[in-house]
Short mmCIF file of C-alpha atoms in Angstrom, two decimals:
data_model
loop_
_atom_site.label_atom_id
_atom_site.label_comp_id
_atom_site.label_asym_id
_atom_site.label_seq_id
_atom_site.Cartn_x
_atom_site.Cartn_y
_atom_site.Cartn_z
CA MET U 1 24.30 66.24 49.36
CA LEU U 2 23.39 66.18 45.70
CA LYS U 3 26.33 65.67 43.35
CA ILE U 4 26.06 65.55 39.55
CA GLY U 5 29.26 64.49 37.82
CA ASN U 6 31.93 66.61 39.49
CA ILE U 7 29.46 69.38 40.45
CA GLU U 8 28.51 69.37 44.13
CA MET U 9 25.43 71.26 45.37
CA LYS U 10 25.15 72.65 48.89
CA ASN U 11 21.71 71.08 49.37
CA GLN U 12 19.09 68.88 47.70
CA VAL U 13 16.76 71.62 46.44
CA VAL U 14 16.58 72.29 42.69
CA LEU U 15 14.66 75.01 40.85
CA ALA U 16 12.83 73.49 37.85
CA PRO U 17 13.51 74.85 34.33
CA MET U 18 10.19 76.66 33.76
CA ALA U 19 9.66 78.28 30.35
CA GLY U 20 9.05 82.02 30.47
CA VAL U 21 10.08 82.15 34.13
CA CYS U 22 13.62 80.90 34.74
CA ASN U 23 15.62 83.76 33.27
CA PRO U 24 18.62 85.20 35.18
CA ALA U 25 16.43 87.69 37.10
CA PHE U 26 14.43 84.96 38.85
CA ARG U 27 17.21 82.37 38.95
CA LEU U 28 19.48 84.75 40.87
CA ILE U 29 16.77 85.39 43.46
CA ALA U 30 16.29 81.61 43.81
CA LYS U 31 20.04 81.24 44.30
CA GLU U 32 20.13 84.04 46.90
CA PHE U 33 17.36 82.23 48.77
CA GLY U 34 19.72 79.26 49.05
CA THR U 35 18.71 76.95 46.18
CA GLY U 36 21.33 74.27 45.57
CA LEU U 37 20.92 74.09 41.79
CA VAL U 38 19.01 76.42 39.47
CA CYS U 39 17.92 75.36 35.98
CA ALA U 40 17.52 77.71 33.04
CA GLU U 41 14.40 77.57 30.86
CA MET U 42 14.67 75.22 27.89
CA VAL U 43 16.32 76.50 24.71
CA SER U 44 15.89 75.12 21.19
CA GLY U 45 19.00 73.34 19.94
CA LYS U 46 18.35 74.42 16.35
CA ALA U 47 17.94 78.07 17.42
CA ILE U 48 21.29 77.89 19.26
CA VAL U 49 23.02 76.46 16.17
CA HIS U 50 21.46 79.08 13.86
CA GLY U 51 22.79 81.82 16.12
CA ASN U 52 19.41 83.38 16.84
CA GLN U 53 20.14 86.56 18.87
CA ARG U 54 17.30 86.15 21.37
CA THR U 55 18.29 82.51 21.86
CA ARG U 56 21.94 83.38 22.44
CA GLU U 57 20.81 85.88 25.09
CA MET U 58 19.00 83.00 26.83
CA LEU U 59 22.36 81.29 27.27
CA PHE U 60 23.66 84.06 29.55
CA VAL U 61 24.68 82.85 33.01
CA ASP U 62 25.49 85.23 35.86
CA GLU U 63 28.45 83.86 37.86
CA ARG U 64 26.39 84.32 41.03
CA GLU U 65 23.86 81.74 39.81
CA LYS U 66 26.28 78.86 39.69
CA PRO U 67 25.99 75.92 39.86
CA LEU U 68 23.50 76.14 37.00
CA SER U 69 21.99 73.64 34.59
CA LEU U 70 21.16 74.83 31.07
CA GLN U 71 18.44 72.84 29.30
CA ILE U 72 18.29 72.21 25.55
CA TRP U 73 15.70 70.43 23.41
CA GLY U 74 15.51 69.06 19.89
CA GLY U 75 14.67 66.00 17.84
CA ASP U 76 17.47 66.25 15.31
CA ARG U 77 20.64 64.52 16.50
CA GLU U 78 23.08 66.67 14.54
CA SER U 79 21.72 70.02 15.72
CA LEU U 80 21.25 68.83 19.31
CA VAL U 81 24.86 67.66 19.50
CA GLU U 82 26.13 70.91 17.95
CA ALA U 83 23.98 72.96 20.36
CA ALA U 84 25.40 70.97 23.28
CA ARG U 85 28.93 71.71 22.03
CA ILE U 86 28.14 75.44 21.96
CA VAL U 87 26.74 75.33 25.50
CA ASP U 88 29.80 73.32 26.58
CA LYS U 89 32.41 75.62 25.09
CA GLU U 90 30.78 79.06 24.97
CA THR U 91 28.79 79.32 28.23
CA ASN U 92 29.68 79.06 31.89
CA ALA U 93 26.78 76.72 32.67
CA ASP U 94 27.88 73.79 34.82
CA ILE U 95 25.51 71.10 33.53
CA ILE U 96 23.82 70.41 30.18
CA ASP U 97 20.29 69.07 30.57
CA ILE U 98 18.28 67.46 27.75
CA ASN U 99 14.52 67.95 27.81
CA MET U 100 12.49 64.77 27.54
CA GLY U 101 9.42 66.00 29.36
CA CYS U 102 7.95 68.98 27.52
CA PRO U 103 4.38 68.00 26.56
CA VAL U 104 3.48 70.88 24.22
CA PRO U 105 2.64 69.91 20.61
CA LYS U 106 5.10 72.38 19.02
CA VAL U 107 7.91 70.41 20.71
CA THR U 108 6.57 66.84 20.49
CA LYS U 109 5.67 67.16 16.80
CA CYS U 110 9.39 67.83 16.16
CA ASP U 111 10.12 64.38 17.62
CA ALA U 112 11.48 66.11 20.74
CA GLY U 113 10.61 66.60 24.41
CA ALA U 114 8.17 64.01 25.73
CA ARG U 115 8.05 62.23 22.36
CA TRP U 116 11.28 60.41 23.26
CA LEU U 117 9.50 58.70 26.15
CA LEU U 118 8.16 56.15 23.67
CA ASP U 119 11.61 54.95 22.58
CA PRO U 120 14.41 54.01 25.02
CA ASN U 121 16.69 53.24 22.05
CA LYS U 122 16.36 56.80 20.74
CA ILE U 123 17.11 58.11 24.23
CA TYR U 124 20.29 56.04 24.39
CA GLU U 125 21.37 57.12 20.91
CA MET U 126 20.77 60.86 21.50
CA VAL U 127 22.16 61.06 25.03
CA SER U 128 25.29 59.05 24.19
CA ALA U 129 25.96 61.31 21.18
CA VAL U 130 25.75 64.42 23.38
CA VAL U 131 27.85 62.88 26.18
CA GLU U 132 30.61 62.00 23.69
CA ALA U 133 30.64 65.56 22.31
CA VAL U 134 30.95 67.57 25.54
CA GLU U 135 32.97 67.79 28.74
CA LYS U 136 30.26 69.08 31.10
CA PRO U 137 27.99 66.55 32.86
CA VAL U 138 24.87 65.69 30.83
CA THR U 139 21.53 65.10 32.55
CA VAL U 140 17.99 64.40 31.38
CA LYS U 141 14.63 65.67 32.62
CA MET U 142 11.81 63.27 31.76
CA ARG U 143 8.21 62.43 32.55
CA ILE U 144 7.15 58.93 33.59
CA GLY U 145 5.63 58.17 30.18
CA TRP U 146 3.60 59.30 27.20
CA ASP U 147 0.29 58.09 28.68
CA ASN U 148 -0.85 55.43 31.13
CA GLU U 149 -0.44 52.69 28.51
CA HIS U 150 3.12 53.72 27.69
CA ILE U 151 5.10 54.16 30.91
CA TYR U 152 8.70 53.16 30.20
CA VAL U 153 10.33 55.40 32.80
CA VAL U 154 12.64 52.73 34.25
CA GLU U 155 13.81 51.57 30.79
CA ASN U 156 14.28 55.21 29.78
CA ALA U 157 16.29 56.07 32.89
CA LEU U 158 18.46 52.98 32.38
CA ALA U 159 19.08 54.13 28.81
CA VAL U 160 20.23 57.53 30.12
CA GLU U 161 22.58 55.85 32.58
CA ARG U 162 23.94 53.46 29.94
CA ALA U 163 24.54 56.40 27.61
CA GLY U 164 26.72 58.13 30.18
CA GLY U 165 24.17 60.55 31.63
CA SER U 166 25.19 61.93 35.03
CA ALA U 167 21.69 62.26 36.56
CA VAL U 168 18.01 62.05 35.71
CA SER U 169 15.08 64.19 36.88
CA VAL U 170 11.69 62.46 36.89
CA HIS U 171 8.37 64.32 36.84
CA GLY U 172 5.73 61.93 38.16
CA ARG U 173 3.17 62.69 35.41
CA THR U 174 2.64 61.40 31.88
CA ARG U 175 2.68 63.63 28.84
CA GLU U 176 -1.08 63.09 28.51
CA GLN U 177 -1.66 64.51 32.01
CA LEU U 178 0.13 67.77 31.19
CA TYR U 179 -0.05 69.52 34.61
CA THR U 180 -3.36 68.04 35.75
CA GLY U 181 -4.15 65.18 38.10
CA THR U 182 -1.64 63.85 40.59
CA ALA U 183 2.04 63.06 40.21
CA ASP U 184 2.76 59.37 40.84
CA TRP U 185 5.88 59.29 42.98
CA SER U 186 6.05 55.47 42.96
CA HIS U 187 7.70 55.67 39.52
CA ILE U 188 10.38 57.97 40.93
CA LYS U 189 11.14 55.30 43.55
CA ASN U 190 11.27 52.63 40.83
CA VAL U 191 13.83 54.67 38.91
CA LYS U 192 15.90 55.29 42.04
CA ASP U 193 15.91 51.55 42.75
CA ALA U 194 16.99 50.77 39.16
CA VAL U 195 19.84 53.22 38.48
CA SER U 196 23.02 54.22 40.28
CA ILE U 197 23.16 57.81 38.98
CA PRO U 198 21.46 60.57 41.04
CA VAL U 199 17.67 60.85 40.68
CA ILE U 200 15.85 64.15 41.21
CA GLY U 201 12.13 63.91 42.00
CA ASN U 202 9.64 66.39 40.56
CA GLY U 203 5.88 66.92 40.69
CA ASP U 204 3.42 68.08 43.37
CA VAL U 205 6.04 69.43 45.76
CA SER U 206 3.87 72.28 47.06
CA SER U 207 5.28 72.63 50.57
CA PRO U 208 8.47 71.88 52.52
CA GLU U 209 6.64 68.92 54.06
CA ASP U 210 5.97 67.54 50.56
CA ALA U 211 9.69 67.72 49.82
CA ARG U 212 10.52 65.76 52.97
CA ARG U 213 7.88 63.18 52.13
CA MET U 214 9.16 62.79 48.55
CA LEU U 215 12.71 62.16 49.77
CA ASP U 216 11.48 59.65 52.37
CA GLU U 217 9.07 57.80 50.07
CA THR U 218 11.23 57.58 46.93
CA GLY U 219 14.79 57.73 48.23
CA CYS U 220 15.57 60.29 45.52
CA ASP U 221 18.73 62.39 45.77
CA GLY U 222 17.19 65.80 45.14
CA VAL U 223 13.82 67.55 45.02
CA MET U 224 12.88 69.76 42.08
CA ILE U 225 10.44 72.59 42.80
CA GLY U 226 8.58 74.30 39.98
CA ARG U 227 5.17 75.94 40.12
CA ALA U 228 5.22 76.27 43.93
CA ALA U 229 8.12 78.74 43.58
CA LEU U 230 6.26 81.10 41.22
CA GLY U 231 6.20 84.46 42.99
CA ASN U 232 7.34 82.53 46.05
CA PRO U 233 11.10 82.00 46.34
CA TRP U 234 10.46 81.65 50.10
CA MET U 235 9.17 78.17 49.27
CA LEU U 236 12.73 77.28 48.23
CA TYR U 237 14.26 78.85 51.34
CA ARG U 238 11.73 77.31 53.71
CA THR U 239 12.22 73.87 52.13
CA ILE U 240 16.00 74.06 52.51
CA GLN U 241 15.63 75.05 56.17
CA TYR U 242 13.05 72.36 56.84
CA LEU U 243 15.11 69.58 55.22
CA SER U 244 18.28 70.58 57.07
CA SER U 245 16.90 71.36 60.54
CA GLY U 246 13.28 70.21 60.73
CA GLN U 247 12.36 73.82 61.53
CA LEU U 248 9.77 75.58 59.36
CA PRO U 249 10.41 79.34 58.99
CA PRO U 250 7.29 81.51 58.81
CA ASP U 251 5.88 82.76 55.54
CA PRO U 252 6.93 86.29 54.50
CA ASN U 253 4.63 89.22 55.09
CA ALA U 254 3.31 91.54 52.36
CA GLU U 255 6.12 94.08 52.77
CA GLU U 256 8.80 91.43 52.25
CA LYS U 257 6.96 89.97 49.24
CA ILE U 258 6.70 93.38 47.58
CA ARG U 259 10.37 94.17 48.29
CA VAL U 260 11.51 91.04 46.46
CA ALA U 261 8.93 91.52 43.68
CA VAL U 262 10.37 94.99 42.96
CA LEU U 263 13.92 93.56 43.04
CA HIS U 264 12.78 90.90 40.54
CA MET U 265 11.28 93.58 38.28
CA ASP U 266 14.39 95.77 38.41
CA ARG U 267 16.61 92.85 37.47
CA LEU U 268 14.28 92.00 34.60
CA ILE U 269 14.45 95.60 33.38
CA ALA U 270 18.26 95.40 33.49
CA LEU U 271 18.08 92.33 31.24
CA LYS U 272 15.44 93.65 28.84
CA ASN U 273 13.98 97.07 28.11
CA GLU U 274 11.43 98.54 30.53
CA THR U 275 8.42 97.99 28.25
CA VAL U 276 9.15 94.28 27.71
CA ALA U 277 10.17 93.67 31.32
CA VAL U 278 7.13 95.36 32.88
CA ARG U 279 4.76 93.48 30.57
CA GLU U 280 6.46 90.20 31.45
CA MET U 281 6.43 91.10 35.14
CA ARG U 282 2.63 91.37 35.31
CA LYS U 283 2.17 87.60 35.67
CA HIS U 284 4.95 87.44 38.27
CA LEU U 285 3.37 90.21 40.33
CA ALA U 286 0.06 88.35 40.31
CA TRP U 287 1.96 85.35 41.73
CA TYR U 288 3.75 87.46 44.36
CA LEU U 289 0.42 88.94 45.46
CA LYS U 290 -1.34 85.59 45.67
CA GLY U 291 -2.81 84.98 49.11
CA LEU U 292 -2.28 88.52 50.39
CA LYS U 293 -5.37 90.08 51.95
CA GLY U 294 -6.97 92.63 49.63
CA SER U 295 -4.67 91.88 46.69
CA ALA U 296 -7.57 91.19 44.30
CA ARG U 297 -8.32 94.90 44.16
CA ILE U 298 -4.91 95.79 42.66
CA LYS U 299 -4.31 92.80 40.38
CA ASP U 300 -6.51 94.25 37.63
CA VAL U 301 -4.68 97.59 37.85
CA ILE U 302 -1.30 95.86 37.62
CA MET U 303 -2.34 94.00 34.47
CA GLU U 304 -2.65 97.40 32.74
CA GLY U 305 0.65 98.81 34.01
CA THR U 306 3.40 99.70 31.52
CA LYS U 307 5.97 101.66 33.58
CA ARG U 308 8.27 100.56 36.37
CA ASP U 309 7.60 103.53 38.67
CA GLU U 310 3.86 103.17 38.13
CA MET U 311 4.02 99.52 39.22
CA VAL U 312 6.16 100.32 42.27
CA GLY U 313 3.74 103.08 43.31
CA ILE U 314 0.76 100.70 43.12
CA LEU U 315 2.58 98.06 45.16
CA GLU U 316 3.86 100.49 47.82
CA ASN U 317 0.41 102.04 48.21
CA PHE U 318 -0.99 98.54 48.68
CA VAL U 319 1.47 97.83 51.51
CA GLU U 320 0.74 101.20 53.15
CA GLN U 321 -2.97 100.48 53.02
CA LEU U 322 -2.40 97.09 54.67
CA LYS U 323 -0.46 98.83 57.44
CA MET U 324 -3.24 101.35 57.98
CA GLU U 325 -5.82 98.56 58.14
CA GLY U 326 -3.65 96.55 60.54
CA ASN U 327 -3.35 93.69 58.05
CA LEU U 328 0.45 93.55 57.73
CA GLU U 329 1.34 90.29 59.41
CA SER U 330 4.42 90.02 61.65
CA GLU U 331 7.95 91.05 60.80
CA PRO U 332 9.31 90.25 57.33
CA VAL U 333 11.28 87.04 56.94
CA ILE U 334 14.55 88.04 55.30
CA ALA U 335 15.85 85.02 53.44
CA GLY U 336 19.18 84.71 51.72
CA ASN U 337 20.87 87.98 50.73
CA ALA U 338 18.51 89.09 47.97
CA SER U 339 19.20 92.77 47.57
#
């Protein structure tokens, strides 16, 4: 099993820290579907230190989500260390993760995120400063390099280990690739061969079979799933089942997908007000509906929705129509205890 510092997970499956997605509403569903470790979306270290209200709300951890990793980013050593101290002392997160993979200019121009990939010495300096300041295990999520000419992933991972980091997650793309092209898993294997701390592989895990192949090809200790779980927590559940038993549970039917989508929306409303939550939920509903027969006809309607009951009515009518047309596949696959 995957173990980071003194935190032991029940399996090798990790939910990636996706910005704008991994709030407590979705993380709790991922946990109920069996995910070993869930990661919160990245939070600015400076915003934590300045006491920004919205940022402080992003540090909330529901006890049912644990074990949980909370990710921070920043290019300024003093504020990053202070932010880590706040997360260490004032939240019930289990692990503090430092972002070294975010490719967006607003982060890299602050000498943060993927910018560190160019300088193993800076990585050592920053990670060791955070490790010395906190009691919780410190991990790093990184990409393989800045671009194809600057791939220092092994040196960077060794710097994390030397600095006292408890684990490293490696996304098999460069910063230049963003989310295009193909993830190169060979670099994940190189890191696993070079360090003794746990290595979590990330990138192009789109099916349970991909997860099995990544573990077999790289020897990594855990598999991080990101975009494949959008609107599809069953991907997490099915991967866990496949890795543990070799059995592949069926995909959920439309009724099950809509049930969990409404649960997701209701939890989001409980966290935020209805107007904000419903607007944010539009993209999630489009993901939940992806691949369902006839869903194109209601996606445009959903993108205009502003009220919870209105959204639920549209979704329930969609399911009823599928039943009438005989397009509701099989029995629902009830995973976890999401309720």
